[in-house]
XYZ file of C-alpha atoms in Angstrom:
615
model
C 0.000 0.000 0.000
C 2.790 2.045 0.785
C 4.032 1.276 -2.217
C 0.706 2.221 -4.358
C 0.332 5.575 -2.389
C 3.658 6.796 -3.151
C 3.433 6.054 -6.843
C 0.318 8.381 -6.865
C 2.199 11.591 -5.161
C 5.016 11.064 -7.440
C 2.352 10.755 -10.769
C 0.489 13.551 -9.463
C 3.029 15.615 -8.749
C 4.465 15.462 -12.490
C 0.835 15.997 -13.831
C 1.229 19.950 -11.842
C 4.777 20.462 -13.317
C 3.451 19.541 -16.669
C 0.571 21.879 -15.793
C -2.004 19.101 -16.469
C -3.948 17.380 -14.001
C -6.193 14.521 -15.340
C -7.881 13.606 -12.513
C -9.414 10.657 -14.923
C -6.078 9.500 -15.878
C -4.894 9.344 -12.709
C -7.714 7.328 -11.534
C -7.027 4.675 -14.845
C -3.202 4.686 -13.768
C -3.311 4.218 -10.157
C -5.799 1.545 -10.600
C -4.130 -0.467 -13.453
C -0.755 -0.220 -11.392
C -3.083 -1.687 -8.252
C -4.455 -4.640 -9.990
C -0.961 -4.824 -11.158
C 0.620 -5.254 -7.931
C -2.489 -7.114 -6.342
C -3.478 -9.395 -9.089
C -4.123 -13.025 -8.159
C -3.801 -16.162 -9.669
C -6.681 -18.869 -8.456
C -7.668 -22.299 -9.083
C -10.708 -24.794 -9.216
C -11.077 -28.601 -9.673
C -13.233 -31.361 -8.961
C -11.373 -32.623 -5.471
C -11.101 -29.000 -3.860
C -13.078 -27.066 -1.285
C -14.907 -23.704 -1.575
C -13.773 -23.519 2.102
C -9.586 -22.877 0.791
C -7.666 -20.271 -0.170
C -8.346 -21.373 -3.609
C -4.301 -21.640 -4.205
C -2.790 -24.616 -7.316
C -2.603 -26.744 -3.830
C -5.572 -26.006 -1.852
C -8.086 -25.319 -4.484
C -11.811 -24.115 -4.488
C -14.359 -26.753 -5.693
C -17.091 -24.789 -7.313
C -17.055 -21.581 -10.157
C -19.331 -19.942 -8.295
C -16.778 -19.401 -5.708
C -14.152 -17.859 -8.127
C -17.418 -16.155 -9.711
C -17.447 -14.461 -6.045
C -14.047 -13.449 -5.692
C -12.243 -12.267 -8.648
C -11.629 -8.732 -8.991
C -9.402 -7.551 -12.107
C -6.227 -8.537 -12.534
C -7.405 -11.995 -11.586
C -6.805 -14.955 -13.114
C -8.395 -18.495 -12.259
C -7.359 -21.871 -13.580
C -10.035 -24.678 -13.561
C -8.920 -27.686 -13.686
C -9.768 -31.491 -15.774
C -12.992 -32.545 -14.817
C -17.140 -31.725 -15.799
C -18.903 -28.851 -13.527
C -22.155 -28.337 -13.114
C -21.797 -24.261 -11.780
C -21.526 -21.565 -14.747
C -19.104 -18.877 -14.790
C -20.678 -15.525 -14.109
C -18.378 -12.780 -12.498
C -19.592 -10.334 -9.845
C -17.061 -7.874 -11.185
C -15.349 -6.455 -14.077
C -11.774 -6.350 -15.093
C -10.159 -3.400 -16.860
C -8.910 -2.623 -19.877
C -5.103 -3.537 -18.454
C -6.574 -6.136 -16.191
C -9.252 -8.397 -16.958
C -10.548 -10.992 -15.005
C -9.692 -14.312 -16.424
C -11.365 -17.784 -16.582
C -9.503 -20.484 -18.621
C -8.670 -24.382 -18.374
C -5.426 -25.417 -16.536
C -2.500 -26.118 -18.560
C -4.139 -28.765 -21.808
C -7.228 -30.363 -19.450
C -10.127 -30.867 -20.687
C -12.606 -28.505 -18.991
C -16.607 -28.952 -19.332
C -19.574 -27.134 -17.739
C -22.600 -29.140 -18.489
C -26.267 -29.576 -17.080
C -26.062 -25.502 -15.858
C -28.856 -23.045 -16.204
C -25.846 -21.151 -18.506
C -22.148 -21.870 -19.763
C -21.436 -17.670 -19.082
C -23.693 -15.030 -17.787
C -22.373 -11.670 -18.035
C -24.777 -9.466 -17.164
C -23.194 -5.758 -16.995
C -19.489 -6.718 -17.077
C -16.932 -5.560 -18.918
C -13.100 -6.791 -19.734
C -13.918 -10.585 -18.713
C -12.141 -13.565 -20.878
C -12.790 -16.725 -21.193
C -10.811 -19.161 -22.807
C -10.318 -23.385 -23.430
C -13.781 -24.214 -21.971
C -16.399 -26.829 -23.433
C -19.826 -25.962 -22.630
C -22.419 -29.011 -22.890
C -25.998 -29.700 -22.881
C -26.868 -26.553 -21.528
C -30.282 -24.117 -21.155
C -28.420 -21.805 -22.204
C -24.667 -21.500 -23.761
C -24.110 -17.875 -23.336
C -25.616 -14.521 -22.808
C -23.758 -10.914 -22.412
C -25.951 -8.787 -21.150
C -25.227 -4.511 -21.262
C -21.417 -6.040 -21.355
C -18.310 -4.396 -23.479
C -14.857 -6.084 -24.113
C -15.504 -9.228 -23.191
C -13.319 -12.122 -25.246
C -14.529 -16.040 -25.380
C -11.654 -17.593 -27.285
C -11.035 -21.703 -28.249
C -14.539 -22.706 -26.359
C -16.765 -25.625 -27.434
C -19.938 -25.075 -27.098
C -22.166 -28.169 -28.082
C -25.955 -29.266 -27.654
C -29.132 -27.885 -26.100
C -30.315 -29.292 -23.176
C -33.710 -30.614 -23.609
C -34.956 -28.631 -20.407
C -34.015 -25.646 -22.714
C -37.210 -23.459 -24.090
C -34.884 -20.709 -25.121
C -35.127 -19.693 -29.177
C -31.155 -18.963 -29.288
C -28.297 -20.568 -27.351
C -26.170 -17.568 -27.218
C -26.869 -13.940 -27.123
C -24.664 -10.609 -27.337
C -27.719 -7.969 -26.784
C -28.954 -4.970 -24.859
C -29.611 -5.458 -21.068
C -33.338 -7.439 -21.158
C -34.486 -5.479 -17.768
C -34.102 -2.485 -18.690
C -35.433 -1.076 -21.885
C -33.802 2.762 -21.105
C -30.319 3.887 -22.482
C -27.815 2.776 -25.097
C -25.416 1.903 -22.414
C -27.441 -0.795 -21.890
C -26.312 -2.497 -24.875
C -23.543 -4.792 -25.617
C -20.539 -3.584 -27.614
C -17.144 -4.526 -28.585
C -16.737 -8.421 -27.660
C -14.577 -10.228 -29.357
C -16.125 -14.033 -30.251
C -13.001 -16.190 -32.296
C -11.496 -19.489 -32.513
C -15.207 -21.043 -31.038
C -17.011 -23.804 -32.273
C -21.294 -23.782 -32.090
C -22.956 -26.553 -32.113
C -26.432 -28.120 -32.076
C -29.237 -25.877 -31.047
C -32.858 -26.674 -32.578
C -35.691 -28.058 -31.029
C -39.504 -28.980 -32.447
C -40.913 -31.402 -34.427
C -39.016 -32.196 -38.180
C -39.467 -29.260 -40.302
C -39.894 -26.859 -37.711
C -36.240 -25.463 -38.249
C -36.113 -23.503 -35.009
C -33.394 -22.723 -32.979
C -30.210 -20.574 -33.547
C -26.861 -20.770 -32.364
C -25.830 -17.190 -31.771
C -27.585 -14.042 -32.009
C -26.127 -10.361 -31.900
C -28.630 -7.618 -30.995
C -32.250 -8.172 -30.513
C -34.875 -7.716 -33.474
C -37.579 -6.540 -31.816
C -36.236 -4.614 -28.812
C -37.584 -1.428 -28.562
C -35.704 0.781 -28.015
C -33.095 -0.026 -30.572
C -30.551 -2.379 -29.423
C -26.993 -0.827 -30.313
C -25.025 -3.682 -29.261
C -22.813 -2.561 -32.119
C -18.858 -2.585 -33.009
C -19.002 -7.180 -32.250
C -16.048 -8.910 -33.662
C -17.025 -12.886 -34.552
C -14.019 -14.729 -36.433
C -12.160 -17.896 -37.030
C -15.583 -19.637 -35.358
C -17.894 -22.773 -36.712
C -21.154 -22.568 -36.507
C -23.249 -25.743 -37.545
C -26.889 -27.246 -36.728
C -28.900 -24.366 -35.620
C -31.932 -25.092 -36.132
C -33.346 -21.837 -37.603
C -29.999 -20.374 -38.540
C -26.577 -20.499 -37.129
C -26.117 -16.733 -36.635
C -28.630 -13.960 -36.664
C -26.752 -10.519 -36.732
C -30.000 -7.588 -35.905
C -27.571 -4.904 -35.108
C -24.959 -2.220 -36.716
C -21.277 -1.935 -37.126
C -20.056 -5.877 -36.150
C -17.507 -7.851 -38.104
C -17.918 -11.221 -39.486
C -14.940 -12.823 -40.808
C -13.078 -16.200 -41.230
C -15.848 -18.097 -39.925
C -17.694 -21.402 -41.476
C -21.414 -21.592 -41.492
C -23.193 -25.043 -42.756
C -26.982 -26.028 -41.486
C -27.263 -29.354 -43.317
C -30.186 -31.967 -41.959
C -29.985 -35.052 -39.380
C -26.604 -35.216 -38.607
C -25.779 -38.912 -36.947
C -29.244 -39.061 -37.162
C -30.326 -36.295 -35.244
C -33.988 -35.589 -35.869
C -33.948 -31.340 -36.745
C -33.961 -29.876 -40.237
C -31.222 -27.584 -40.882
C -31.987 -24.210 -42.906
C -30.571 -21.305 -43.190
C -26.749 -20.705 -41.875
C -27.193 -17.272 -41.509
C -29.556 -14.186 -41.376
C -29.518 -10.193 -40.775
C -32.884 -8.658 -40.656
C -34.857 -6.151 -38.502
C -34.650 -2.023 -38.274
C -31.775 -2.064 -36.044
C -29.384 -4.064 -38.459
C -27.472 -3.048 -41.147
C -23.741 -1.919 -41.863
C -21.708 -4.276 -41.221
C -18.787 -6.711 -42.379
C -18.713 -10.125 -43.723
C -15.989 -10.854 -44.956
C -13.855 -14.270 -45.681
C -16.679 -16.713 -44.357
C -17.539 -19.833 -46.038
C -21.174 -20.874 -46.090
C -21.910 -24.275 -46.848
C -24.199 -27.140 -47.003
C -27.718 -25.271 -45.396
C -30.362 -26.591 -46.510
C -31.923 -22.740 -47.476
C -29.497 -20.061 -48.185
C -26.117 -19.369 -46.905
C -27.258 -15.926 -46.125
C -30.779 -14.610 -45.391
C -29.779 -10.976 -46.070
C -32.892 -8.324 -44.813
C -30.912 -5.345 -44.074
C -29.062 -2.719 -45.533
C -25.510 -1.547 -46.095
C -23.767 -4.146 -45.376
C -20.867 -5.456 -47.312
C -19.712 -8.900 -48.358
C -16.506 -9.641 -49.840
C -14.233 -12.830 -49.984
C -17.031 -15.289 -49.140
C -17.557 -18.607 -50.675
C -21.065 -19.844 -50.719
C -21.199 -23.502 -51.935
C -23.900 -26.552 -51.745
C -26.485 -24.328 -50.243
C -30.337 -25.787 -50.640
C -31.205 -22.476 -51.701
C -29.297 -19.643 -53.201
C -26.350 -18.724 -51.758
C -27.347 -15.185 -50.769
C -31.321 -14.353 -50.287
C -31.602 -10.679 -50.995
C -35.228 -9.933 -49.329
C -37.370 -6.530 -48.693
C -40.086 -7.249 -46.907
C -41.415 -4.583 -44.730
C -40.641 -1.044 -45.409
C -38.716 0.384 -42.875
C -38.195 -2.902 -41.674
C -36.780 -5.496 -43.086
C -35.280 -3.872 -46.011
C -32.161 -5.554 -47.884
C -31.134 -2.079 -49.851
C -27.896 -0.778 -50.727
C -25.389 -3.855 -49.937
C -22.096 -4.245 -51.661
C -21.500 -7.768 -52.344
C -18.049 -8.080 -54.386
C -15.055 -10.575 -54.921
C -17.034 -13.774 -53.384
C -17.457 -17.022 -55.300
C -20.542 -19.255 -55.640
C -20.476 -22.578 -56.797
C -23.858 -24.972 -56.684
C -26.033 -23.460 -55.005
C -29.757 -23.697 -55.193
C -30.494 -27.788 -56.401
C -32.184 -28.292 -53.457
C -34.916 -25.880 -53.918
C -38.270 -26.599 -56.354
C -39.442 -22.951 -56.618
C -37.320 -20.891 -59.055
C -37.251 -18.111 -56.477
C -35.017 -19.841 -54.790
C -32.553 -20.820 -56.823
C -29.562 -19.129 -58.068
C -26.339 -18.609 -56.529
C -28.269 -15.395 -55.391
C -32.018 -14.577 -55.505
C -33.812 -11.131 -55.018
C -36.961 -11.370 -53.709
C -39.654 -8.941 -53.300
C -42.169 -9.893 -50.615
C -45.156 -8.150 -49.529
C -45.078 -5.373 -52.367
C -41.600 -4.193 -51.253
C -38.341 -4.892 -53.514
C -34.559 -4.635 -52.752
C -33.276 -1.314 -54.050
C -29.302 -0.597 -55.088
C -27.798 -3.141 -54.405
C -24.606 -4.098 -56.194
C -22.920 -7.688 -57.004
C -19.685 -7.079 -58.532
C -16.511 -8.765 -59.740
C -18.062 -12.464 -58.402
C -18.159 -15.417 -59.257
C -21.109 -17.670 -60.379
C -20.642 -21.410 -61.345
C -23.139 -24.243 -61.494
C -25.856 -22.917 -59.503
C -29.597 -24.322 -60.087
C -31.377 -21.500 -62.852
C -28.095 -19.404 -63.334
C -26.403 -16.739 -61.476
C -29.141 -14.703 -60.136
C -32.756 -15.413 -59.755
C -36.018 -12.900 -59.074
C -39.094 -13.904 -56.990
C -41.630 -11.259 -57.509
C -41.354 -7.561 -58.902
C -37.980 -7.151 -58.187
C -36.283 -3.178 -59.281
C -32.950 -3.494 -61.005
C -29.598 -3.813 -59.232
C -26.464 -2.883 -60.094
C -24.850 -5.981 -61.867
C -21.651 -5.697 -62.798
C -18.621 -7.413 -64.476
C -19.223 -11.198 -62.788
C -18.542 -14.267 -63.872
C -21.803 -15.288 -64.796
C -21.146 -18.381 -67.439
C -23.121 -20.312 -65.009
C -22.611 -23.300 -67.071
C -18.124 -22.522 -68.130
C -15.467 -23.732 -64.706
C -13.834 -20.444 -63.595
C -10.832 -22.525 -63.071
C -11.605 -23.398 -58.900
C -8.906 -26.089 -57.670
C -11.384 -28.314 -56.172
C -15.067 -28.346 -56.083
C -15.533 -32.406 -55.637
C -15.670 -32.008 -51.841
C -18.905 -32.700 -50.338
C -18.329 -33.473 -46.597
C -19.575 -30.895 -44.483
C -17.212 -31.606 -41.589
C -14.364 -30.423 -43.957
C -14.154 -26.659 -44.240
C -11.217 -26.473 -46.414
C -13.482 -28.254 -49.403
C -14.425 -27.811 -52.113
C -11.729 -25.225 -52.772
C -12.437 -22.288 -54.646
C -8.978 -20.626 -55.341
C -8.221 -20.585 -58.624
C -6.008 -22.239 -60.966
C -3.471 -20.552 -62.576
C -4.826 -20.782 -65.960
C -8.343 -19.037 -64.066
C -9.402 -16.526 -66.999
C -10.985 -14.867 -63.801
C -7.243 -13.783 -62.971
C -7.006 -10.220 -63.827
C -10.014 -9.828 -64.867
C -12.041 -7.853 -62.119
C -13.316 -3.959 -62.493
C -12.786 -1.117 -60.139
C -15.305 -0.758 -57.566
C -15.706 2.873 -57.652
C -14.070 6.163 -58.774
C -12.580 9.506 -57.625
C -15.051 12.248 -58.036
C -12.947 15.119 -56.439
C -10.955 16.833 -58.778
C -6.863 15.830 -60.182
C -5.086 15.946 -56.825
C -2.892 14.328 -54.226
C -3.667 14.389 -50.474
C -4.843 12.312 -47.517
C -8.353 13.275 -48.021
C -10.753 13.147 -51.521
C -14.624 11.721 -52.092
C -15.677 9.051 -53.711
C -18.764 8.752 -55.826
C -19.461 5.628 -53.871
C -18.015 5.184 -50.616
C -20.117 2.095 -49.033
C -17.679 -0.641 -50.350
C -15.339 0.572 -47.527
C -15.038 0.629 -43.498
C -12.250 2.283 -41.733
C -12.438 -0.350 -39.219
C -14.652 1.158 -37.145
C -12.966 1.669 -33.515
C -12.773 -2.475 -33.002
C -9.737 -3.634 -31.712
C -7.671 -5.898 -33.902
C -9.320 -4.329 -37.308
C -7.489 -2.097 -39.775
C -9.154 0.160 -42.278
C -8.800 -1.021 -45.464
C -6.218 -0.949 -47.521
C -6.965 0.658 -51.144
C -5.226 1.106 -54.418
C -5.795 3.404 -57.285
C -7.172 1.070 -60.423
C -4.232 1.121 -62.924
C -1.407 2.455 -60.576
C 0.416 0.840 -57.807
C -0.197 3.621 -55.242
C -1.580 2.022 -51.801
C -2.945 3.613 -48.477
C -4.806 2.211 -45.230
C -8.219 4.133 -44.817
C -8.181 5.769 -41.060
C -11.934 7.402 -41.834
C -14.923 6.990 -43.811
C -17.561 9.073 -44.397
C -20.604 7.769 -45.506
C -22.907 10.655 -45.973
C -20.369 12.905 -47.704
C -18.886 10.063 -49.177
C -15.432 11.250 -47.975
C -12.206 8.776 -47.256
C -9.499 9.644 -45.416
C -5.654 7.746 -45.595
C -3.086 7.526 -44.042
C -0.499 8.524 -46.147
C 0.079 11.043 -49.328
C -2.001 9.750 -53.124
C -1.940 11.479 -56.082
C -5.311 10.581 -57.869
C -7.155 11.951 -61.506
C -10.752 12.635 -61.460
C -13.058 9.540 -62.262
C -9.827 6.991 -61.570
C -10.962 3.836 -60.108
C -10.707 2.531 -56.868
C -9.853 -1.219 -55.178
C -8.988 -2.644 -52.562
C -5.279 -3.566 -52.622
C -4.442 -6.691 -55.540
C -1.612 -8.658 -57.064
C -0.493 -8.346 -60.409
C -2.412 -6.226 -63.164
C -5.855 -5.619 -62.144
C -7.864 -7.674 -59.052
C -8.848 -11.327 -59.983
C -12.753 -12.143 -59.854
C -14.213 -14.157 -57.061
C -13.382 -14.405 -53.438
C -9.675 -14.813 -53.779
C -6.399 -13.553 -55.362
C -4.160 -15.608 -57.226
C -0.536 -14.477 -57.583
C 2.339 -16.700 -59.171
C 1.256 -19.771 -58.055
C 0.924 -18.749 -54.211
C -2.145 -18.606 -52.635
C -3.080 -15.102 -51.167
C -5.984 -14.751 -48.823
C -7.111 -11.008 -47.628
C -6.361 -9.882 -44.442
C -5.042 -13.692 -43.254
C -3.033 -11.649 -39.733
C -4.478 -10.159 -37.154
C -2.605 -7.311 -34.978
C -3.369 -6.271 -32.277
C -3.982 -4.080 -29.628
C -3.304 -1.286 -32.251
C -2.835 1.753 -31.127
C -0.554 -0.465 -27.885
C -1.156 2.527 -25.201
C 1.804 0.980 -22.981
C 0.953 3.624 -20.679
C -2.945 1.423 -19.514
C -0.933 -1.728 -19.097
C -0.409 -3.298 -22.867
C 2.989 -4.626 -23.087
C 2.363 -6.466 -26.310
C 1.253 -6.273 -29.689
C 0.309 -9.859 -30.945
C 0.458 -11.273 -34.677
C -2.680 -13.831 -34.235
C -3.020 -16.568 -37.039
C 0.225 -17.064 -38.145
C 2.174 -20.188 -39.822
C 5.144 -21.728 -38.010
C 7.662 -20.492 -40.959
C 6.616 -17.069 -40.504
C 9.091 -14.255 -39.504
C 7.683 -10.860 -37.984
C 9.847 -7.861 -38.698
C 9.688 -4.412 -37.352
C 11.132 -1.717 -38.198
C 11.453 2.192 -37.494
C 10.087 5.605 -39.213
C 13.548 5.436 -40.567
C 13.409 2.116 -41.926
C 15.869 0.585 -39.235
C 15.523 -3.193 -38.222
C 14.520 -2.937 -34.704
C 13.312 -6.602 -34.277
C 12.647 -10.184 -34.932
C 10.806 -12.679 -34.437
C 12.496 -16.357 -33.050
C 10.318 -19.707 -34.611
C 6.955 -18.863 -33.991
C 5.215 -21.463 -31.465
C 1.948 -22.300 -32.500
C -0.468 -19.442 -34.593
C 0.715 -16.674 -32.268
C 3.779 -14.056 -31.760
C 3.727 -11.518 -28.681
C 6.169 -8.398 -29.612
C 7.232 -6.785 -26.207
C 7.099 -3.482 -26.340
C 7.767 -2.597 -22.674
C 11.167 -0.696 -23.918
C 10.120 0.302 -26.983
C 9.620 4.413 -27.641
C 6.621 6.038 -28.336
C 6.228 6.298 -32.199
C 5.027 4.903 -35.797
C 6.886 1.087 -36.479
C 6.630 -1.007 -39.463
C 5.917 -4.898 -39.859
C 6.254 -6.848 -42.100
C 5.300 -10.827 -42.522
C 7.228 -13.321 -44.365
C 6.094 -16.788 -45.003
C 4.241 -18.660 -47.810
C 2.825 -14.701 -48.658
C 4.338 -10.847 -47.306
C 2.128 -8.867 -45.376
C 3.383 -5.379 -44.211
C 1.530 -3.082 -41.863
C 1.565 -0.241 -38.954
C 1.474 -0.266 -35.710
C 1.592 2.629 -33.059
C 2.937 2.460 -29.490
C 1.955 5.437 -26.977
C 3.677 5.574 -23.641
């Protein structure tokens, strides 16, 4: 204590001779330095007591008890064995602390037969990671909670005591309908499996797996700015995900819904749907979607984009475009470019539903602007795209629409479900989709060069939107090798913002970033023989504020023959990285200056990047 007091005269008295007294900083720093100091490491298994000190020795028997006790900083181990108590924290961690539940060492850790796997109900900066959750009434729910992680959980079949529609929820706080604080925001969902939540009678597909946001919460539920990646999702009943809310990223997940598997008695449908007022604008982005017995994507609101998806051996079309209710359930404006989709639709007997895509109009109201461009269609049931109703004309441009011609995918024989990886939809290097896709928008401010210029369409872009561990992406001028990262977009003025000096002409076209001479069609990029996925890294925290507690920056979702290399402003080597163990590298940055640094990735493809470090 001593100790903790004296560090607070000592920051407080530099804050007066700087002339600046934060009293909120001071409050962050004093009590990131105190759960620091006082952290505590605690454990759980099957042969303790809730009576000990809950030491590796003398541990506690029950969650609950850890539930109880950990403040943040806190870190509990639990231990091989099946529990029947449910993690749900009294407290919350902070940003440089959280509170921390994971399995001990490699055991195998399993709540089961529990009223929940998690309940966090207004808690923030809690992470939970190596659990299985089992035959629950519910898998998860975070309630009103922000920067929570679940990472490398299983969670796997509805308990039949279970009435619930969805077994896991990321949504507003359901006693209290007042302000958006209520909501959820910025949880981070990746490296999960979902499995197995339907219930009813065959044909009754109901049931979902995860939901984010509530469809019919009134007020609106804001539980915006979700991250979901590098998940499965499979057997849900209804649909694996429903996403009824604004601003969330989808990416590198797989989605498939198919019927009875080992002879379980639920229909799969749909693997995925966004619909309802408060959805809308956001990412999906790498996903597969697979083997559903509807669509791959029930798509009911607007603004969203979709890029680098494959949909494949869907029942119905791969993407169901659907307006519905004005106001409501309105699938307008989407940007759905670079994905592939290959067989979609045999399963369906109405022609509406067919199609590697179909637009439908339902109750008098059609989809309006929405764009498919630079895809790829192949060997879906009634072509490309397929119209149920009086559908108004979309914009539907430069795709590879020879429904009936092979783009040139590697492999599209595979037909197990339980193997993401097929079929494969790269492309071959004789692909005449190399090379071949369009711009996806143009310049409309006048011949210039700057950091800042509009764009006559600026919804095929997201600046990353304030979530941790997403960049803004990176664009290139159509026809020139010029590259920046986007820090800010403007939707309403249709302004973009880099980070770095472009020199552009009036009416030049605009891409993301692409190999070669012009970006390939489809959902990936082919370059001299090497396979190049977008975005395959993840970096993160970025900006590293050293100063709240984050000693690293970690490259997520790497391959063992990777090297990481950083380097200065100047362009001085400043570090790298030994073997990598497993899919993840932690850069210490403890003694590293305050300042702009420079990665770069080299493996099997080179990535470079930015980072920033503030002390």
């Amino acid at each position: 204590m001593k100790r903790l007091f004296g560090v607070m005269v000592l920051f407080f008295k530099q804050s007066q001779r700087n002339g600046i007294i934060t009293f909120l900083g001071i409050i962050l720093a004093v009590l990131g330095l105190a759960n620091s100091l006082l952290a505590t490491t605690y454990y759980v298994a099957t042969t303790g007591n809730d009576s000990n000190p809950g030491t590796e020795s003398l541990p506690w028997l029950t969650i609950t008890k850890a539930n109880q006790t950990l403040i943040a900083g806190d870190t509990v181990y639990i231990k091989a064995g099946t529990y029947d108590t449910y993690i749900a924290p009294n407290n919350s961690g902070i940003s440089s602390s959280p509170i921390v539940y994971r399995n001990y060492s490699t055991d195998g850790v399993t709540i089961s037969d529990a009223a929940y796997g998690i309940y966090i109900y207004k808690k923030s900066y809690i992470r939970v990671n190596g659990i299985d959750f089992y035959s629950l009434r519910r898998f998860m729910r975070i309630y009103a909670g922000h920067h929570n992680t679940i990472s490398y959980c299983n969670f796997d079949q509805r308990s039949p005591a279970s009435g619930d529609w969805v077994g896991a929820l990321i949504a507003d706080d359901p006693y209290d309908n007042t302000p958006a604080s209520e909501n959820s925001m910025y949880n981070w969902v990746h490296h999960c499996t979902f499995y197995r939540w339907a219930y009813g009678g065959y044909d009754e597909h109901r049931g979902a797996l995860l939901d984010i946001g509530s469809w019919a919460s009134s007020p609106v539920d804001e539980s915006y700015y979700n991250l979901i990646e590098d998940n499965t999702f499979a057997y849900g009943g209804h649909h694996t995900l429903g996403v009824y809310s604004k601003y969330n990223v989808i990416r590198n997940n797989y989605f498939h819904n198919e019927t009875n598997p080992d002879n379980w008695d639920f229909e799969g449908y749909r693997a995925a749907i966004t619909e309802g007022q408060p959805g809308g604008l956001c990412l999906y982005e790498g996903n597969r979607f697979g083997f559903s017995d509807a669509s791959g994507m029930g798509l009911r609101t607007p603004n969203n984009i979709f890029r680098f998806n494959t949909f494949y051996r869907n029942g119905s079309g791969g993407i169901q475009v659907v307006s519905s209710q004005a106001g409501v359930d309105h699938a307008d404006s989407n940007h759905i470019y670079h994905n592939s989709f290959y067989y979609n639709g045999h399963l369906a007997t109405d022609p509406g539903f067919q199609g590697g895509m179909y637009f439908a109009n339902w109750s008098g109201v059609s989809p309006v602007g929405n764009v498919v461009k630079n895809c790829i269609f192949y060997d879906n049931k009634n072509g490309s795209i397929s119209y149920e109703g009086q559908v108004d004309p979309q914009v539907i441009e430069n795709n590879w629409d020879q429904n009936d011609v092979d783009p040139g995918f590697v492999d599209t024989s595979g037909t197990d479900p339980d193997n993401p990886d097929l079929p494969d939809l790269h492309l071959l290097s004789n692909s005449p989709c190399i090379d071949s896709g369009t711009y996806l928008t143009t310049v409309t401010s006048p011949n210039g060069s700057g950091t800042t210029f509009q764009v006559a369409d600026a919804g095929y872009f997201m600046d990353g939107w304030g979530i941790a561990g997403v960049q803004g992406d990176e664009i290139q001028l159509y026809g020139s090798t010029q590259r920046a990262r986007i820090i800010s977009v403007n939707y309403s003025t249709k302004t973009i913002t880099v980070d770095g000096n472009i020199t552009w002409a009036q009416n030049q076209g605009i891409n993301l970033a692409y190999e070669e001479a012009a970006p390939d069609i489809g959902a990936y990029e082919y370059q001299g023989g090497v396979i190049v996925e977008e975005y395959p890294v993840y970096v993160y925290p970025n900006p590293c504020r050293v100063y709240m507690g984050e000693r690293f920056i970690t490259f997520d979702n790497l391959n063992s023959d990777d090297i990481v290399k950083v380097f200065d402003i100047s362009g001085k080597l400043i570090h790298k990285s030994g073997n990598i163990s497993g899919s993840t590298y932690r850069w210490n940055v403890n003694n590293i200056s305050s300042g702009i640094y420079f990665y770069t990735i080299e493996g099997n493809y080179k990535i470079t990047g930015k980072v920033v470090v503030i002390k």
